[in-house]
Structure formats: structure tokens, C-alpha cells
GROMACS .gro file of C-alpha atoms in nm:
model
   98
    1MET     CA    1   0.342  -1.317  -1.094
    2ILE     CA    2   0.439  -1.028  -0.934
    3VAL     CA    3   0.580  -0.718  -1.111
    4GLN     CA    4   0.753  -0.457  -0.822
    5GLY     CA    5   0.808  -0.078  -0.890
    6SER     CA    6   0.858   0.237  -0.720
    7GLN     CA    7   0.681   0.422  -0.925
    8LEU     CA    8   0.334   0.229  -1.031
    9PRO     CA    9   0.090   0.412  -1.271
   10GLN     CA   10  -0.195   0.504  -1.138
   11PHE     CA   11  -0.509   0.225  -1.234
   12SER     CA   12  -0.611   0.418  -1.551
   13GLU     CA   13  -0.305   0.492  -1.687
   14LEU     CA   14  -0.192   0.123  -1.648
   15ILE     CA   15  -0.563   0.043  -1.857
   16GLU     CA   16  -0.433   0.276  -2.095
   17ALA     CA   17  -0.082   0.115  -2.153
   18LEU     CA   18  -0.232  -0.246  -2.156
   19LYS     CA   19  -0.518  -0.162  -2.423
   20THR     CA   20  -0.218   0.024  -2.628
   21GLN     CA   21   0.030  -0.235  -2.576
   22PHE     CA   22  -0.265  -0.491  -2.642
   23SER     CA   23  -0.510  -0.361  -2.891
   24GLY     CA   24  -0.605  -0.701  -3.022
   25TYR     CA   25  -0.738  -0.847  -2.706
   26SER     CA   26  -1.032  -0.704  -2.465
   27VAL     CA   27  -0.911  -0.529  -2.176
   28TYR     CA   28  -1.180  -0.448  -1.912
   29THR     CA   29  -1.186  -0.357  -1.510
   30LEU     CA   30  -1.356  -0.578  -1.289
   31GLY     CA   31  -1.430  -0.609  -0.907
   32SER     CA   32  -1.528  -0.333  -0.681
   33ASN     CA   33  -1.433   0.061  -0.585
   34SER     CA   34  -1.235  -0.069  -0.288
   35GLN     CA   35  -1.036  -0.391  -0.538
   36LYS     CA   36  -1.025  -0.311  -0.866
   37SER     CA   37  -0.870  -0.535  -1.089
   38ILE     CA   38  -0.786  -0.561  -1.454
   39ILE     CA   39  -0.876  -0.820  -1.725
   40VAL     CA   40  -0.682  -0.892  -2.073
   41GLN     CA   41  -0.874  -1.087  -2.227
   42LYS     CA   42  -0.711  -1.309  -2.551
   43SER     CA   43  -1.005  -1.545  -2.605
   44SER     CA   44  -1.293  -1.674  -2.434
   45LEU     CA   45  -1.040  -1.940  -2.262
   46ILE     CA   46  -0.740  -1.728  -2.212
   47GLY     CA   47  -0.644  -1.448  -1.989
   48ALA     CA   48  -0.471  -1.221  -1.749
   49GLN     CA   49  -0.606  -1.118  -1.411
   50ILE     CA   50  -0.345  -0.793  -1.312
   51THR     CA   51  -0.444  -0.646  -0.944
   52VAL     CA   52  -0.211  -0.336  -0.821
   53ARG     CA   53  -0.113  -0.324  -0.422
   54ASP     CA   54   0.129  -0.078  -0.272
   55GLN     CA   55   0.440  -0.084  -0.501
   56GLU     CA   56   0.311  -0.438  -0.683
   57ILE     CA   57   0.147  -0.552  -0.956
   58ASN     CA   58  -0.002  -0.909  -0.948
   59VAL     CA   59  -0.054  -1.084  -1.312
   60ASP     CA   60  -0.205  -1.425  -1.257
   61ALA     CA   61  -0.340  -1.658  -1.566
   62CYS     CA   62  -0.715  -1.646  -1.566
   63CYS     CA   63  -1.016  -1.784  -1.796
   64PRO     CA   64  -1.237  -1.500  -1.830
   65ASN     CA   65  -1.519  -1.691  -1.916
   66LEU     CA   66  -1.709  -1.736  -1.601
   67PHE     CA   67  -1.869  -2.050  -1.668
   68VAL     CA   68  -1.569  -2.210  -1.809
   69SER     CA   69  -1.359  -2.100  -1.523
   70ALA     CA   70  -1.583  -2.229  -1.311
   71ILE     CA   71  -1.499  -2.583  -1.472
   72LEU     CA   72  -1.140  -2.543  -1.540
   73GLY     CA   73  -1.108  -2.403  -1.149
   74PHE     CA   74  -0.734  -2.408  -1.027
   75ILE     CA   75  -0.540  -2.642  -1.317
   76SER     CA   76  -0.606  -2.317  -1.525
   77ALA     CA   77  -0.266  -2.192  -1.465
   78ILE     CA   78  -0.089  -2.499  -1.538
   79PHE     CA   79  -0.142  -2.524  -1.916
   80THR     CA   80   0.076  -2.353  -2.149
   81PRO     CA   81  -0.112  -2.108  -2.349
   82TYR     CA   82  -0.250  -1.944  -1.948
   83ALA     CA   83   0.173  -1.976  -1.833
   84LYS     CA   84   0.269  -1.768  -2.202
   85PHE     CA   85  -0.007  -1.591  -2.203
   86GLU     CA   86   0.085  -1.430  -1.799
   87MET     CA   87   0.405  -1.444  -1.895
   88LYS     CA   88   0.384  -1.211  -2.204
   89ILE     CA   89   0.146  -0.929  -1.950
   90THR     CA   90   0.428  -0.992  -1.706
   91ASP     CA   91   0.714  -0.917  -1.914
   92PHE     CA   92   0.570  -0.635  -2.078
   93LEU     CA   93   0.491  -0.513  -1.722
   94LYS     CA   94   0.819  -0.558  -1.582
   95GLU     CA   95   0.962  -0.363  -1.876
   96ARG     CA   96   0.760  -0.050  -1.870
   97TYR     CA   97   0.742  -0.047  -1.477
   98SER     CA   98   1.063  -0.211  -1.319
   0.00000   0.00000   0.00000
């Protein structure tokens, strides 16, 4: 899912907003300095990866456990829990930044 906005937050502000909104989940960064992403982890199997580019925020369902992710791979986004969690994150970001 893609959230577009004219005034997107700084990366650190986005992390704090996600930590506040989803306080029961793990929120952490992933990636290099040039291309960072944020992972919101609901459980060891369900999470969302958020990447900010230009004037958009890209939200993708993911499996935060690397071993399980390698096994599930491309099919993780079609399972209902993944899609529901992706929509939950996307809805929050649209409401806040669109």
C-alpha cells in the first residue's frame, strides 16, 4: 500500500508516531543509512515494513522473522493476518499524513 502526502514526517518523527500508536508492538529500523525502513512487528510471523521515498510512504506486509520469511517468501502477503495488519498500519499513516 502506498500513502501519499505533501508534508511527510522526518524519519525519526515517523518512528516515534508508530511507537506511540502501536505501543504494544516492536518498532525498529532496518537497512543502510541511505535506504532505511521501519519494521512494525506484531508477532514473530506478522509485521509491516514501512519505507519513505520522496512524497510517499510504502507499507508492505512482511514476516519479521528472517528464517520464517525465507520459507514463506512471496506468499506472506496473501494470508489474511498479513493483509489486515498492513491495512491497519496504512490506515493510520493515511489518516495522519495524507
